[in-house]
C-alpha positions as protocol buffer text, in pm:
chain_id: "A"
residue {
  index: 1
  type: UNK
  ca { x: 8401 y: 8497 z: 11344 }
}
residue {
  index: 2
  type: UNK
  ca { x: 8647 y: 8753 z: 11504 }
}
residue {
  index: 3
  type: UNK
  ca { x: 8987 y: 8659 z: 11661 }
}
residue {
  index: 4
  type: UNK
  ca { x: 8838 y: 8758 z: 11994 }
}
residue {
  index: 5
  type: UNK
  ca { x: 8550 y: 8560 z: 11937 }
}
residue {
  index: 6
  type: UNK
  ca { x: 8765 y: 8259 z: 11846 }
}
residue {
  index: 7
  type: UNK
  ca { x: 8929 y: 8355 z: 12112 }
}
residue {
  index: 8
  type: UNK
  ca { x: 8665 y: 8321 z: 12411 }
}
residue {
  index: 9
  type: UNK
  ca { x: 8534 y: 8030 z: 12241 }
}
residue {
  index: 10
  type: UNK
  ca { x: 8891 y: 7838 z: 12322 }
}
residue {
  index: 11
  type: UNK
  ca { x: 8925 y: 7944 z: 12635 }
}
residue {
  index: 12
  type: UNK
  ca { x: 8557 y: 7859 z: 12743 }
}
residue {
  index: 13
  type: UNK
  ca { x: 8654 y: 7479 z: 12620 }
}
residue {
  index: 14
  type: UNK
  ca { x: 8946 y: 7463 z: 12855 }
}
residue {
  index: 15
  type: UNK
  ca { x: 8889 y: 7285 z: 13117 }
}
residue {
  index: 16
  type: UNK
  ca { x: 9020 y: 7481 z: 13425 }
}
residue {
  index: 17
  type: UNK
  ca { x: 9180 y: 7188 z: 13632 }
}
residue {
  index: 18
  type: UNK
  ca { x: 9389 y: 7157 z: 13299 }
}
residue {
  index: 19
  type: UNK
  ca { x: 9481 y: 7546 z: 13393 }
}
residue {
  index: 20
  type: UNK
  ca { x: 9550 y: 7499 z: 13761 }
}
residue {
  index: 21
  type: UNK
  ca { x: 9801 y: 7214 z: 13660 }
}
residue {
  index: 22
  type: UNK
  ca { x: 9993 y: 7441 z: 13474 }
}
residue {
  index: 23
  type: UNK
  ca { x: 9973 y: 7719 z: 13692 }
}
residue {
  index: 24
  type: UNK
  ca { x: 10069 y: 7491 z: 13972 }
}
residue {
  index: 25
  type: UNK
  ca { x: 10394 y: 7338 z: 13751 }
}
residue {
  index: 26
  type: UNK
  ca { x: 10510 y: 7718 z: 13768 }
}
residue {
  index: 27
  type: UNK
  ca { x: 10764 y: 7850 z: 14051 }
}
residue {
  index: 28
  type: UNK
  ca { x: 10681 y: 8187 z: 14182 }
}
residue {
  index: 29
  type: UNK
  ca { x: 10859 y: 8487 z: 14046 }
}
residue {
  index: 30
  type: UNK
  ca { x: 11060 y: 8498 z: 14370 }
}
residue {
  index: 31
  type: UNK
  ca { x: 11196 y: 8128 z: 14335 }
}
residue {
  index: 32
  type: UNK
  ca { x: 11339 y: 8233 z: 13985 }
}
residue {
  index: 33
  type: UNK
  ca { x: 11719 y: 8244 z: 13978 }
}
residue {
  index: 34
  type: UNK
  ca { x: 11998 y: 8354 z: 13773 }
}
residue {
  index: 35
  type: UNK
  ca { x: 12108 y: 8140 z: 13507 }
}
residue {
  index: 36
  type: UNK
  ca { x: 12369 y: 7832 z: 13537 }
}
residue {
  index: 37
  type: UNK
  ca { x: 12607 y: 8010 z: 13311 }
}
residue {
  index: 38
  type: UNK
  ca { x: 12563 y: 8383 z: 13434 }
}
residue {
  index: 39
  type: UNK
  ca { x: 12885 y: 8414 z: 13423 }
}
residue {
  index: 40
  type: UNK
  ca { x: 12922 y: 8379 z: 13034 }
}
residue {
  index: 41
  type: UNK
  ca { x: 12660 y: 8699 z: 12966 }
}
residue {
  index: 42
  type: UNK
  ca { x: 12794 y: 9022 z: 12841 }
}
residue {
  index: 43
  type: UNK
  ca { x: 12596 y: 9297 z: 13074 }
}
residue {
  index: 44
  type: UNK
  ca { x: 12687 y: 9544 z: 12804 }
}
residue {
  index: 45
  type: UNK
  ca { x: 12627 y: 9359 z: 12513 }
}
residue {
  index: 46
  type: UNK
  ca { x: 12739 y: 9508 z: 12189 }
}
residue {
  index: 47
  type: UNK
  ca { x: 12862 y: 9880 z: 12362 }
}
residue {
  index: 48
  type: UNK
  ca { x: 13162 y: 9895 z: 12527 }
}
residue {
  index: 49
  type: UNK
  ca { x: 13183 y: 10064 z: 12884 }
}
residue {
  index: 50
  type: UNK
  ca { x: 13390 y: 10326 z: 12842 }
}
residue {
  index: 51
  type: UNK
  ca { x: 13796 y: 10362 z: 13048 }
}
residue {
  index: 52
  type: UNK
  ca { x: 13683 y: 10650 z: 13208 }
}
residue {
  index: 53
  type: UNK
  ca { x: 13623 y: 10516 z: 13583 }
}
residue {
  index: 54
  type: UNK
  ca { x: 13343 y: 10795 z: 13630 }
}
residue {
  index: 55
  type: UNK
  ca { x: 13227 y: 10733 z: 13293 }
}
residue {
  index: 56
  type: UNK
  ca { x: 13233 y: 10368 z: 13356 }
}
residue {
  index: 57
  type: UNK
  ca { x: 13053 y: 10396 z: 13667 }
}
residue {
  index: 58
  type: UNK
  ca { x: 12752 y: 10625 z: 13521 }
}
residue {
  index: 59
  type: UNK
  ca { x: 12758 y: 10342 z: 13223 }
}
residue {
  index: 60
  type: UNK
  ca { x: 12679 y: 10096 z: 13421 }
}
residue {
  index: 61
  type: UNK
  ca { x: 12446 y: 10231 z: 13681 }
}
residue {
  index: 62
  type: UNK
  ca { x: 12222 y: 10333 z: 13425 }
}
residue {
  index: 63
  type: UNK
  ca { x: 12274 y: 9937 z: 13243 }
}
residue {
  index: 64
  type: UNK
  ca { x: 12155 y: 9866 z: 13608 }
}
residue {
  index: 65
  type: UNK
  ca { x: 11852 y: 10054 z: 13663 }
}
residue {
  index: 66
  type: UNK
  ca { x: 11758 y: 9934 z: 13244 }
}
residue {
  index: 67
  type: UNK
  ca { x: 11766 y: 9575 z: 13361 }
}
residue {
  index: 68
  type: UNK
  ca { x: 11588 y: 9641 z: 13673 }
}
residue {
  index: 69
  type: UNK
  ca { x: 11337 y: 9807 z: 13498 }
}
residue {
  index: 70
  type: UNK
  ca { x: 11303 y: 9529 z: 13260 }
}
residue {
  index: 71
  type: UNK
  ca { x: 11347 y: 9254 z: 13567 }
}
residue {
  index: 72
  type: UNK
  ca { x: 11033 y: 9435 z: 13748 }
}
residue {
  index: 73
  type: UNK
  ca { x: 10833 y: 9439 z: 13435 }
}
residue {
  index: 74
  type: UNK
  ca { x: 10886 y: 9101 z: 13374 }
}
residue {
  index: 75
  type: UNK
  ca { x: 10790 y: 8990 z: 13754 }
}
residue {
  index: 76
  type: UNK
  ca { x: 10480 y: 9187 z: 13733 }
}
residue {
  index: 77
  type: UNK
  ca { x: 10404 y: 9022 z: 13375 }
}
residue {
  index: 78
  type: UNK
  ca { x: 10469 y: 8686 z: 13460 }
}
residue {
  index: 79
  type: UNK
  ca { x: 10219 y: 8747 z: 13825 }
}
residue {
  index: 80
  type: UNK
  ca { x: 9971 y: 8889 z: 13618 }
}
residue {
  index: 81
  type: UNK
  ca { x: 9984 y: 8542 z: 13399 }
}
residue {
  index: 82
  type: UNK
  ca { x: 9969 y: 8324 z: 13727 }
}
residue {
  index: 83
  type: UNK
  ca { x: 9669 y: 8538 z: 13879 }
}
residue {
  index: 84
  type: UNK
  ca { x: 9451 y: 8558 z: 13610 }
}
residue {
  index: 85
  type: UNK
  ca { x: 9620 y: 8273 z: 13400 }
}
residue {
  index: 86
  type: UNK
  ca { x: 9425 y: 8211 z: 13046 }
}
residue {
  index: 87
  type: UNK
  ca { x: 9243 y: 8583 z: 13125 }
}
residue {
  index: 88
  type: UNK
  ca { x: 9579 y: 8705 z: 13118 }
}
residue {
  index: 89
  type: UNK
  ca { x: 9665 y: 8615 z: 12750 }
}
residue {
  index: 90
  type: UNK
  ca { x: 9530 y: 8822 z: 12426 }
}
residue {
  index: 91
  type: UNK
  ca { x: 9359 y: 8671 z: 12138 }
}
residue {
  index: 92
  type: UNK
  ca { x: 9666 y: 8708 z: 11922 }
}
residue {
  index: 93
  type: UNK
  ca { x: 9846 y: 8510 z: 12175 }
}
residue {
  index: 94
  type: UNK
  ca { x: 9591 y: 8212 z: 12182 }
}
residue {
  index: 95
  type: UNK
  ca { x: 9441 y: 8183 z: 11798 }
}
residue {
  index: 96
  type: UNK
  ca { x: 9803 y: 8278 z: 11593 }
}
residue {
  index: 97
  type: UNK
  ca { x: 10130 y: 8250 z: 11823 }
}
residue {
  index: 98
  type: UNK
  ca { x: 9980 y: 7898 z: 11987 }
}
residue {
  index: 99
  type: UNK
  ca { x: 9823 y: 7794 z: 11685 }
}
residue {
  index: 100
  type: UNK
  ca { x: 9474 y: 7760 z: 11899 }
}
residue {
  index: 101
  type: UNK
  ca { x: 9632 y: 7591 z: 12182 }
}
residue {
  index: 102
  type: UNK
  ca { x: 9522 y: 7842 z: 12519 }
}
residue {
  index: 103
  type: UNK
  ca { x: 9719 y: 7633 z: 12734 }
}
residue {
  index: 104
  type: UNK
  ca { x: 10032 y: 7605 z: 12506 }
}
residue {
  index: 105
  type: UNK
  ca { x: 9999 y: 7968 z: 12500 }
}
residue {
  index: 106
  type: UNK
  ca { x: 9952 y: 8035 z: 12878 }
}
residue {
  index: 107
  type: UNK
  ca { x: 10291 y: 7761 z: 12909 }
}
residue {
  index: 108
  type: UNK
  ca { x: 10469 y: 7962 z: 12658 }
}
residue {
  index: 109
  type: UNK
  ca { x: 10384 y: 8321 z: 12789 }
}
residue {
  index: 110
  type: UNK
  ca { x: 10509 y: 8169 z: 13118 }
}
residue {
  index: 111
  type: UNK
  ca { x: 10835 y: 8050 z: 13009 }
}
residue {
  index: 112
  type: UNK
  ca { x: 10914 y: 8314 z: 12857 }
}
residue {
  index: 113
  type: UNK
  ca { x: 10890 y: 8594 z: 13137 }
}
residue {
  index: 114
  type: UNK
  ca { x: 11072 y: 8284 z: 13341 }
}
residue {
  index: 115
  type: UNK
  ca { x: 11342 y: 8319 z: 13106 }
}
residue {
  index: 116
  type: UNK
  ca { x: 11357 y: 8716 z: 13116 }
}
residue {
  index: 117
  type: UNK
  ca { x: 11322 y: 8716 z: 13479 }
}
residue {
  index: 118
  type: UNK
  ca { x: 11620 y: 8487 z: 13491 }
}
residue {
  index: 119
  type: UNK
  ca { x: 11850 y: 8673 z: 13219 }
}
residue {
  index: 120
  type: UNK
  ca { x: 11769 y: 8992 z: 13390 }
}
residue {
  index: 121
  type: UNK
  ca { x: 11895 y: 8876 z: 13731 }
}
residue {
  index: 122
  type: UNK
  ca { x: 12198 y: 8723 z: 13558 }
}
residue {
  index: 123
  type: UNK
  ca { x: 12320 y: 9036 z: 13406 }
}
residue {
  index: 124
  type: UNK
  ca { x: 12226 y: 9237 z: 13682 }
}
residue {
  index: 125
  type: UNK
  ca { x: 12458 y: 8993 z: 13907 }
}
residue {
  index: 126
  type: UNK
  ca { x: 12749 y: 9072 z: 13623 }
}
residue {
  index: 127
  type: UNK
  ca { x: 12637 y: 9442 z: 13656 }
}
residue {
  index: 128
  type: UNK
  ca { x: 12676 y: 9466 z: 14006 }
}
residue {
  index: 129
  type: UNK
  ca { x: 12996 y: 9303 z: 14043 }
}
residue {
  index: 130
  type: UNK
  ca { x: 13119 y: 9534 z: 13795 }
}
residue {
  index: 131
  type: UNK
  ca { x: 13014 y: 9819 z: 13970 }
}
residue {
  index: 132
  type: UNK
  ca { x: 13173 y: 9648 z: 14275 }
}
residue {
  index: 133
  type: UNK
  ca { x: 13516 y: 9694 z: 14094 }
}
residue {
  index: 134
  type: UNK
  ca { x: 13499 y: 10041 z: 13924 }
}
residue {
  index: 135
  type: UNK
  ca { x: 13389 y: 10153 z: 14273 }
}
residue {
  index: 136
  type: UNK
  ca { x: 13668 y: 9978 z: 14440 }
}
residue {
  index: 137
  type: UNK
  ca { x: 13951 y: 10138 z: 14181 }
}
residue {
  index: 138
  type: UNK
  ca { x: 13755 y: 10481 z: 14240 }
}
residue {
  index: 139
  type: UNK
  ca { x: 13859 y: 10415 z: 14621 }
}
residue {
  index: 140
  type: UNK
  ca { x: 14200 y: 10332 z: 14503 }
}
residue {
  index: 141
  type: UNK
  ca { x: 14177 y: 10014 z: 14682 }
}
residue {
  index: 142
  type: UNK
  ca { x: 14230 y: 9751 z: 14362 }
}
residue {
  index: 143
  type: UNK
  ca { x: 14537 y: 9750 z: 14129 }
}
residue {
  index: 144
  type: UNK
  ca { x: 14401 y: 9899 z: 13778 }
}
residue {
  index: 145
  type: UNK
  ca { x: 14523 y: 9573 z: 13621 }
}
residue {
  index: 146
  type: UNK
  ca { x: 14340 y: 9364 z: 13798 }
}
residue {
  index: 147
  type: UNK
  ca { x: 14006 y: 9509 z: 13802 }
}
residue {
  index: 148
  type: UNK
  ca { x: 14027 y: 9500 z: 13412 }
}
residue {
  index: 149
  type: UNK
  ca { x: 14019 y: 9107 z: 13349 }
}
């Protein structure tokens, strides 16, 4: 028997009020919000933003349109999962990385854009608040040494 086959065969025996109850435990992507401890994060991660204040800027506008990116895909990942819910997952997902469990799978595969969705908005907060200073010192209306801490 092929994976797929497997596959279908699980997901026939689910029972789908067993799939509405998890869909149902699930907030909407919209209802997903940053982190408790956002403010911990690195938005940069292991590069540095450079001194530069242009340079800076550019850095992290472009960090901010990355996480965006990712933030979108993630949303549009993690509807596609509550719309079509088991549908939604591959074979791979339900016969190897759930260990033939379709409804662990569709609970993991949800959690996990959750917690994407959430880290993305997290950094993007840190981002933007960056951005908020650099901008500000490009106005000349913030003391250099205070922006930097």
């Amino acid at each position: 028997m092929s994976i797929e086959q497997e596959a279908a065969e699980l997901v026939a025996a689910v029972d789908p009020a067993a799939v509405a109850a998890v869909l149902a435990d699930v907030p909407p992507a919209e209802d997903i919000r940053i982190r408790e401890h956002w403010r911990e994060l690195d938005p940069t991660l292991t590069k540095k933003a450079p001194r530069d204040l242009a340079a800076r800027e550019s850095f992290l506008l472009a960090k901010v349109a990355s996480y965006e990116a990712s933030r979108l895909a993630s949303i549009a990942r993690y509807n596609d999962l509550r719309d079509r819910g088991l549908a939604a997952l591959s074979p791979y997902d339900i016969c190897i990385s759930s260990s033939r469990d379709p409804l662990g799978a569709l609970r993991c595969a949800l959690r996990l854009k959750d917690a994407h969705i959430s880290y993305d908005l997290s950094i993007l907060v840190r981002l933007h608040l960056e951005l908020d200073e650099v901008r500000a010192l490009r106005a000349g209306s913030m003391s250099p040494q205070l922006a930097l801490f």
